[in-house]
PDB file of C-alpha atoms and ligand atoms in Angstrom:
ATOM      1  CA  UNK A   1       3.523 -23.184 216.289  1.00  0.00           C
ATOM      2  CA  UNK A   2       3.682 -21.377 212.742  1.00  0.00           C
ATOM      3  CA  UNK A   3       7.083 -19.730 212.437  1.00  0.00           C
ATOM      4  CA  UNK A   4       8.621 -18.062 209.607  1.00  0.00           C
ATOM      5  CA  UNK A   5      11.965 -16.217 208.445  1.00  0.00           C
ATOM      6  CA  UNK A   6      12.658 -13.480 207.368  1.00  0.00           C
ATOM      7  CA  UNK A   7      15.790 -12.617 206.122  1.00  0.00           C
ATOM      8  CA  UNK A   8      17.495  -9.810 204.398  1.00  0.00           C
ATOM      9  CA  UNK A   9      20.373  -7.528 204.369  1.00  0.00           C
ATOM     10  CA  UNK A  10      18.385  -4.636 206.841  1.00  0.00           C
ATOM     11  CA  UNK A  11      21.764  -1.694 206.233  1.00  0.00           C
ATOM     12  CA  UNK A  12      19.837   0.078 207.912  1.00  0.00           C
ATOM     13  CA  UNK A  13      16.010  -1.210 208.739  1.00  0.00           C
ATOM     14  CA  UNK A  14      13.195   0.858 207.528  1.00  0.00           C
ATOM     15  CA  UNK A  15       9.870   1.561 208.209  1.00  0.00           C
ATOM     16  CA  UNK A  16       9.154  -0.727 204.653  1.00  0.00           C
ATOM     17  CA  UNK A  17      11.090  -3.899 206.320  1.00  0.00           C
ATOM     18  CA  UNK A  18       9.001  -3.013 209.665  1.00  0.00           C
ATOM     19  CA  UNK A  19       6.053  -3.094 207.176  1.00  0.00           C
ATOM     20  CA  UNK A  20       6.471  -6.720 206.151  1.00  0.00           C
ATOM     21  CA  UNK A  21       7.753  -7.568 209.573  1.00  0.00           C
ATOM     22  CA  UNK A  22       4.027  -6.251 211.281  1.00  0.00           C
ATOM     23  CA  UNK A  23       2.263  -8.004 208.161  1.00  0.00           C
ATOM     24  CA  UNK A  24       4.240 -11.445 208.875  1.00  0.00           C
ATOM     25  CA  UNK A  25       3.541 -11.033 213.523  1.00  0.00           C
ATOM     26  CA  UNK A  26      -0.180 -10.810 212.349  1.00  0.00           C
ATOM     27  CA  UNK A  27      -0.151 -14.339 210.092  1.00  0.00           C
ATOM     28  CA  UNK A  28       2.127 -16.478 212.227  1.00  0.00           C
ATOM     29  CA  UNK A  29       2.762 -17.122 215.529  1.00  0.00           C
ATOM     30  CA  UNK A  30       7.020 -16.158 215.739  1.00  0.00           C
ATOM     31  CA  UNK A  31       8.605 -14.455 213.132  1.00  0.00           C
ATOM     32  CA  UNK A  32      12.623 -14.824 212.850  1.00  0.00           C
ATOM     33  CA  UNK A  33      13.986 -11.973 211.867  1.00  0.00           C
ATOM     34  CA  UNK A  34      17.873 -12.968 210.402  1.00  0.00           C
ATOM     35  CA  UNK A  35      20.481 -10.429 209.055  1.00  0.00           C
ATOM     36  CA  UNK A  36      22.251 -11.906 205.984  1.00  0.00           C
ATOM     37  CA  UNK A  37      26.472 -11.800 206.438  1.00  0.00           C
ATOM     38  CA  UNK A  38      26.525 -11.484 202.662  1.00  0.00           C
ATOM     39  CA  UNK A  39      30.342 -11.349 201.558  1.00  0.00           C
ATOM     40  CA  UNK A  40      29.137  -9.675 198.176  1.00  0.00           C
ATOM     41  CA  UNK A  41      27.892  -6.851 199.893  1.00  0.00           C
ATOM     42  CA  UNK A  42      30.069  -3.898 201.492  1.00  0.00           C
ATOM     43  CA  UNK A  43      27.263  -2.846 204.398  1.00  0.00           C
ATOM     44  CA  UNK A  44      27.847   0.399 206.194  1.00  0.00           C
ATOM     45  CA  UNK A  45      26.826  -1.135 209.950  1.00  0.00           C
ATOM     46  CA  UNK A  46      28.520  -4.425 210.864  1.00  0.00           C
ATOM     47  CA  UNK A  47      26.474  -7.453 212.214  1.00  0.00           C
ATOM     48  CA  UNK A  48      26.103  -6.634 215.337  1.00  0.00           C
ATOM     49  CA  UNK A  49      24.691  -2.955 215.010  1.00  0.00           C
ATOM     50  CA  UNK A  50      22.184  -4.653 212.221  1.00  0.00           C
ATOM     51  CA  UNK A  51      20.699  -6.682 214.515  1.00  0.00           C
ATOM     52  CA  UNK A  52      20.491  -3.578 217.621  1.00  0.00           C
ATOM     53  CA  UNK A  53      18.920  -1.394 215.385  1.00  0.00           C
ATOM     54  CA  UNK A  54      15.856  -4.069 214.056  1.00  0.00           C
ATOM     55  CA  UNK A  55      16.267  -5.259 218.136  1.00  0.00           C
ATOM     56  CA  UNK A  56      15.543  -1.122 219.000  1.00  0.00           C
ATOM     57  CA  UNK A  57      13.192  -0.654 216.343  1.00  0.00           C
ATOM     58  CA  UNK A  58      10.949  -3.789 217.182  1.00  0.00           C
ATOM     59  CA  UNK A  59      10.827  -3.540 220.493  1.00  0.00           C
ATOM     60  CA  UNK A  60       6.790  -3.547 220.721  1.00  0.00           C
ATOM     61  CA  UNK A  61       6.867  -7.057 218.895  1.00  0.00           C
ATOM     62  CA  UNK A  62       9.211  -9.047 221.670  1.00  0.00           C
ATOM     63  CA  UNK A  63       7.561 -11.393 222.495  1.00  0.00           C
ATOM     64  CA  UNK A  64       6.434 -13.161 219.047  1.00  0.00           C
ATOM     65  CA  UNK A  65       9.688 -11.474 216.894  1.00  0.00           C
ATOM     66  CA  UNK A  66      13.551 -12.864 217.526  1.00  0.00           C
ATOM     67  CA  UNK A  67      16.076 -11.251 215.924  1.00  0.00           C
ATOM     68  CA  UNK A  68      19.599 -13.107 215.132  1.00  0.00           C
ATOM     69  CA  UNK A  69      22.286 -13.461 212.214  1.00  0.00           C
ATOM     70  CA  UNK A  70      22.928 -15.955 209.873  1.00  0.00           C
ATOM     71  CA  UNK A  71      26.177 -16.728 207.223  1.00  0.00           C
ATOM     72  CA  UNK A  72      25.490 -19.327 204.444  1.00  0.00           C
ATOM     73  CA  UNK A  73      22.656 -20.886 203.139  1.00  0.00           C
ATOM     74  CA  UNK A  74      19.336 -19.616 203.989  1.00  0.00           C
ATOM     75  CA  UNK A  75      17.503 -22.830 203.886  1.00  0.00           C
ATOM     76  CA  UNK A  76      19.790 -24.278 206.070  1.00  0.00           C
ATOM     77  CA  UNK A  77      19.407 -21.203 208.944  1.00  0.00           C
ATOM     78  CA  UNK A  78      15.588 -21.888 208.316  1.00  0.00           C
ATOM     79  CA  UNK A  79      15.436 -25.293 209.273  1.00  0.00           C
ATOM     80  CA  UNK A  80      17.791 -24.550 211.783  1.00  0.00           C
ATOM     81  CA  UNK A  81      15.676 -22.115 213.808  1.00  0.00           C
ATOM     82  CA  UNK A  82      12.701 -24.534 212.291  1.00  0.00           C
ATOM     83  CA  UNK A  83      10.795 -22.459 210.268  1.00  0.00           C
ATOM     84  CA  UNK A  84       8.765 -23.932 207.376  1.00  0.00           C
ATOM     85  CA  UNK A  85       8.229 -20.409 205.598  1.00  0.00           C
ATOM     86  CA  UNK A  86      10.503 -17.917 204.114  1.00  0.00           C
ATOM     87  CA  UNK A  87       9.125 -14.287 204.063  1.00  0.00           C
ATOM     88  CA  UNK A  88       9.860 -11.984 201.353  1.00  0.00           C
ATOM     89  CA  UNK A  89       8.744  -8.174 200.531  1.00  0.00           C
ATOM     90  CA  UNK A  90       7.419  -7.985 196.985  1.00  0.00           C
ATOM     91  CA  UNK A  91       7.616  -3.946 196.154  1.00  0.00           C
ATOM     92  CA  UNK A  92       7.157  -3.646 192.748  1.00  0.00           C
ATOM     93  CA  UNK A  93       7.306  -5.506 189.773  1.00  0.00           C
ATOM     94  CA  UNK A  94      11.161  -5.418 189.169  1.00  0.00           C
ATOM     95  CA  UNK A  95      11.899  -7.596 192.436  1.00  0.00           C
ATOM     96  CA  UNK A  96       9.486 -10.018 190.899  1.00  0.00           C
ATOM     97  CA  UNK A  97      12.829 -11.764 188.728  1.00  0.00           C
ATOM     98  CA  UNK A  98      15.653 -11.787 191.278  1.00  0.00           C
ATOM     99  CA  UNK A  99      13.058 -13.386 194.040  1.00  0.00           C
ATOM    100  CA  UNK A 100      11.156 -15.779 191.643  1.00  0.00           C
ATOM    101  CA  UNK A 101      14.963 -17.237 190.811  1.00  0.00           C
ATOM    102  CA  UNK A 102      15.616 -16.955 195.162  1.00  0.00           C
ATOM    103  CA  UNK A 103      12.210 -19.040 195.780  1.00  0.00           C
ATOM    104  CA  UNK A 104      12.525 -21.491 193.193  1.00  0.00           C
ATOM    105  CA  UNK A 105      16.328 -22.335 193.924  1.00  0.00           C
ATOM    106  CA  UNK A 106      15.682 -22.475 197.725  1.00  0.00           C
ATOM    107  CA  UNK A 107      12.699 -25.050 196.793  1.00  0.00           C
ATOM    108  CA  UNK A 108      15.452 -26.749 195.051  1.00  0.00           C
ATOM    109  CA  UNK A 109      17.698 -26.793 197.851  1.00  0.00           C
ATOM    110  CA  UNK A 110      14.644 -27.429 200.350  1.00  0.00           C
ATOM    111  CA  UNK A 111      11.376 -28.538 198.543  1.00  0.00           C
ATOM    112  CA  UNK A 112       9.940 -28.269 202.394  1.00  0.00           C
ATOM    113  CA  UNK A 113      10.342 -24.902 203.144  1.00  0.00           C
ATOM    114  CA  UNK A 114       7.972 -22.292 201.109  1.00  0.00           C
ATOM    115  CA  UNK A 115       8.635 -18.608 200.301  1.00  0.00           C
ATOM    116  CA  UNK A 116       5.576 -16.324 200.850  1.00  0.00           C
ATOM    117  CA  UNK A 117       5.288 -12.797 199.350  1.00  0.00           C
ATOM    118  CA  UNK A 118       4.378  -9.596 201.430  1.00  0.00           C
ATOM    119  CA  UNK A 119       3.418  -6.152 199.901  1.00  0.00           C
ATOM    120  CA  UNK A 120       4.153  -3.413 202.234  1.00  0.00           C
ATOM    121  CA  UNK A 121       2.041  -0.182 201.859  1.00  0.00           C
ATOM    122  CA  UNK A 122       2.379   1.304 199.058  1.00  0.00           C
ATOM    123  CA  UNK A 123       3.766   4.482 200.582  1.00  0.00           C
ATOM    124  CA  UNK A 124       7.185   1.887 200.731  1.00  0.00           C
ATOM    125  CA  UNK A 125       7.774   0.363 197.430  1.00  0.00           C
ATOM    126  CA  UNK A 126      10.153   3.140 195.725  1.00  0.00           C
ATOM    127  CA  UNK A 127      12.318   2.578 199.501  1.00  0.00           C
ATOM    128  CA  UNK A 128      15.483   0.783 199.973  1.00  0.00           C
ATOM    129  CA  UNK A 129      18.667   1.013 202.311  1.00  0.00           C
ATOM    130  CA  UNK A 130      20.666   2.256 199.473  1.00  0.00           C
ATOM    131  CA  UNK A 131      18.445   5.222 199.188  1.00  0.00           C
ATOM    132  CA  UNK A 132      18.498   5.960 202.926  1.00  0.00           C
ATOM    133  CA  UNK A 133      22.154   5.472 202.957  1.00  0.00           C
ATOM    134  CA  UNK A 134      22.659   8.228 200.646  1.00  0.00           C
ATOM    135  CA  UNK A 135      19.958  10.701 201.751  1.00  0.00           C
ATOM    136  CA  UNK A 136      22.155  10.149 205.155  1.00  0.00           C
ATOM    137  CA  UNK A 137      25.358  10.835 203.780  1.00  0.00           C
ATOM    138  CA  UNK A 138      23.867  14.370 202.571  1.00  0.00           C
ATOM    139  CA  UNK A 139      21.952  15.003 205.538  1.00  0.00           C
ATOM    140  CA  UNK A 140      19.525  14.978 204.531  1.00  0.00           C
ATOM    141  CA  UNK A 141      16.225  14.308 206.680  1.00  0.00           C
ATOM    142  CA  UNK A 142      15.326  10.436 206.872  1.00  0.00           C
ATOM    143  CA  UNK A 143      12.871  10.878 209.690  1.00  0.00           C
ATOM    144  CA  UNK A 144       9.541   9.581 207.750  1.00  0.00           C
ATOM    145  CA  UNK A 145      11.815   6.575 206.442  1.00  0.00           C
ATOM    146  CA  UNK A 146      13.398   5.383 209.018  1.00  0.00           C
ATOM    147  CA  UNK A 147      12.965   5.013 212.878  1.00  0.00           C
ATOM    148  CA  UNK A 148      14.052   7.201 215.893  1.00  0.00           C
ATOM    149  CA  UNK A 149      17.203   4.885 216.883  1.00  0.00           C
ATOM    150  CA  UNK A 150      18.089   4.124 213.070  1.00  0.00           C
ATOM    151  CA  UNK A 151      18.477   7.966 212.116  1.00  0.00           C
ATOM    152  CA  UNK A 152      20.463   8.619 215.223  1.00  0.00           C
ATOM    153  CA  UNK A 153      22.813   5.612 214.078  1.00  0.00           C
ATOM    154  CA  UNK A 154      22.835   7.244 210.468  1.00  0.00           C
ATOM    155  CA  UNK A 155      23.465  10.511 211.975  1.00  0.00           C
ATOM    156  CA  UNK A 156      26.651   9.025 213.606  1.00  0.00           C
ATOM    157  CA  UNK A 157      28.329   7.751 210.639  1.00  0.00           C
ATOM    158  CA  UNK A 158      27.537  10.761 208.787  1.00  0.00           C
ATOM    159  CA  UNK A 159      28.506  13.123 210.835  1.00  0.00           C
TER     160      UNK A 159
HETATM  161  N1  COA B   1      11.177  -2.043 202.384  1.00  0.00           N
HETATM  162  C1  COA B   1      12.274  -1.343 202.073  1.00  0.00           C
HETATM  163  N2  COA B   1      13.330  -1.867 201.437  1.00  0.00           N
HETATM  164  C2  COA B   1      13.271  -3.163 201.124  1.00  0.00           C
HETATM  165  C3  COA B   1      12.167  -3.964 201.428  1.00  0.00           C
HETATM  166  C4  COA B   1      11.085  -3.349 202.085  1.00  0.00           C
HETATM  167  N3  COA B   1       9.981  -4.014 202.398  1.00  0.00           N
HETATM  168  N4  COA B   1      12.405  -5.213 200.984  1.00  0.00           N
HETATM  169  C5  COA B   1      13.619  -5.199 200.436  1.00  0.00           C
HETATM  170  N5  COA B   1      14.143  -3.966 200.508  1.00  0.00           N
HETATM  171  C6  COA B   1      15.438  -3.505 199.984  1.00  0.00           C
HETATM  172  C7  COA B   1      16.549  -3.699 200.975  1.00  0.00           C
HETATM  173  O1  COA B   1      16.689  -2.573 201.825  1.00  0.00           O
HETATM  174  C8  COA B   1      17.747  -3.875 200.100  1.00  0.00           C
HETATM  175  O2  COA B   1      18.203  -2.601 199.691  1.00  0.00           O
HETATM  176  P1  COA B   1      19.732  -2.347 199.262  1.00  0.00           P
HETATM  177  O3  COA B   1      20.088  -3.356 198.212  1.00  0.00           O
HETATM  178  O4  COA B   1      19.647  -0.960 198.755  1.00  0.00           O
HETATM  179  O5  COA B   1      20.563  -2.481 200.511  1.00  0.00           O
HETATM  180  C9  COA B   1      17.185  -4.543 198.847  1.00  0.00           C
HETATM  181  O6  COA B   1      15.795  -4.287 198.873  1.00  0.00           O
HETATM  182  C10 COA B   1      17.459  -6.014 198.838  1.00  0.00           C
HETATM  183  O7  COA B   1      16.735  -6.622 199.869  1.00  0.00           O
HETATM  184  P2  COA B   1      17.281  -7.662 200.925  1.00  0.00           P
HETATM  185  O8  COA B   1      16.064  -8.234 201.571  1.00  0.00           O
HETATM  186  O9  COA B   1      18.261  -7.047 201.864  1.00  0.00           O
HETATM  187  O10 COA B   1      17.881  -8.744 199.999  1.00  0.00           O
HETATM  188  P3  COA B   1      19.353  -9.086 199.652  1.00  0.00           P
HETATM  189  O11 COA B   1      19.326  -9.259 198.195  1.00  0.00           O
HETATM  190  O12 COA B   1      20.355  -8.175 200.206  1.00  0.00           O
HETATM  191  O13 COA B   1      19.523 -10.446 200.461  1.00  0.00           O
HETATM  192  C11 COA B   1      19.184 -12.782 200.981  1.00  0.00           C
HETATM  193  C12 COA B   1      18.856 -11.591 200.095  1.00  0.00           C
HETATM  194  C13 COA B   1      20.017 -12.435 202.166  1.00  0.00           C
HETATM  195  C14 COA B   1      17.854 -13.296 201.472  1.00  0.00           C
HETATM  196  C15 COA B   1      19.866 -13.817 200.051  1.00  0.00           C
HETATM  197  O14 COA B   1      21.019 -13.234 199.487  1.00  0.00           O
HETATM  198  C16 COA B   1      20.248 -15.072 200.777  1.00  0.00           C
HETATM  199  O15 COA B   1      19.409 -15.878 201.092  1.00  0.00           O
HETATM  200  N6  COA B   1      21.554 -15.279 201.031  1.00  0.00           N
HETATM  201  C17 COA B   1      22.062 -16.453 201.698  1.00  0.00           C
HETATM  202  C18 COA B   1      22.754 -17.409 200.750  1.00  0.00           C
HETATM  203  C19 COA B   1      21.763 -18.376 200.139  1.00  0.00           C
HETATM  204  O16 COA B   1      21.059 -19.100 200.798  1.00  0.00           O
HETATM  205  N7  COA B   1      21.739 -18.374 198.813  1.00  0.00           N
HETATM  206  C20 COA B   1      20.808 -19.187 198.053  1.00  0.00           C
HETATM  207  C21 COA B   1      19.542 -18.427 197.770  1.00  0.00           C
HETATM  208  S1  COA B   1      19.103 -18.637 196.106  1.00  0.00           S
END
């Protein structure tokens, strides 16, 4: 059984996370999806609505896709849900740094776990939750970003 992780911050999900995500159900056989508590970020949607929304939005993957939370160290949540691959979107070249410095410290910290690179399409790489978050907060429309249950959820905080 091949299973991976693949964590991130997902405030909100978009259609480039659900990119990586189909890229990642076609390679291995479960993919872990884990939302990051990460103290040194302020997210608009707790935990809990985090996880509904990537729950909601990959609904048609149930049965090889699980979808949980994680506070700590990454590694440690890995081998903990034992997966022996870490999966990371690679959009352009200027996440190259920050996740060449992630892999090679989690190596560090767990020389048997890998980190493996996805591209999403390239109609994704200039998207990130920041950017949605804001388009949101001026209402304007997020519907080719972002799925059905995610813009109603923006639309709610917004509104
Ligand atoms: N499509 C769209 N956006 C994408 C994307 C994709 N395919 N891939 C990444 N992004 C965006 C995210 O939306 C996010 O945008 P934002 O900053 O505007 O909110 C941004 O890129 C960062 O991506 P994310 O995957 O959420 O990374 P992160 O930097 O928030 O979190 C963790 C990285 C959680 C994996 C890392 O901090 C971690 O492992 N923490 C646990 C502690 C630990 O183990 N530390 C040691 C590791 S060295």
């Amino acid at each position: 059984m091949k299973r991976v992780i693949y964590p991130g911050t997902f405030d909100p999900v978009t259609y480039g996370h659900i990119d990586i995500v189909k890229r990642a159900v076609d390679l291995f056989d479960e993919v872990f999806i884990t939302v990051a508590i990460n103290p040194s970020k302020k997210p608009l949607f707790t935990t809990k609505e985090r996880v509904e929304m990537l729950r909601e939005s990959l609904k048609e993957f149930k049965d090889k896709v699980i979808i949980d939370s994680f506070d700590g160290l990454l590694v440690e949540h890995a081998k903990l849900v034992g997966a022996k691959a870490i999966v990371r979107g690679l959009r352009q070249i200027s996440d190259f740094e920050f996740e060449f410095q992630m892999a090679l410290m989690n190596r560090k910290l767990s020389g048997d776990i890998t980190t493996i690179f996805l591209m999403p399409h390239e109609r994704y790489t200039y998207l990130n939750s920041t950017v949605i978050r804001n388009l949101a907060s001026l209402k304007a429309d997020v519907s080719s970003f972002v799925p059905p249950n995610v813009q109603e959820a923006l639309m709610k905080k917004f509104k």
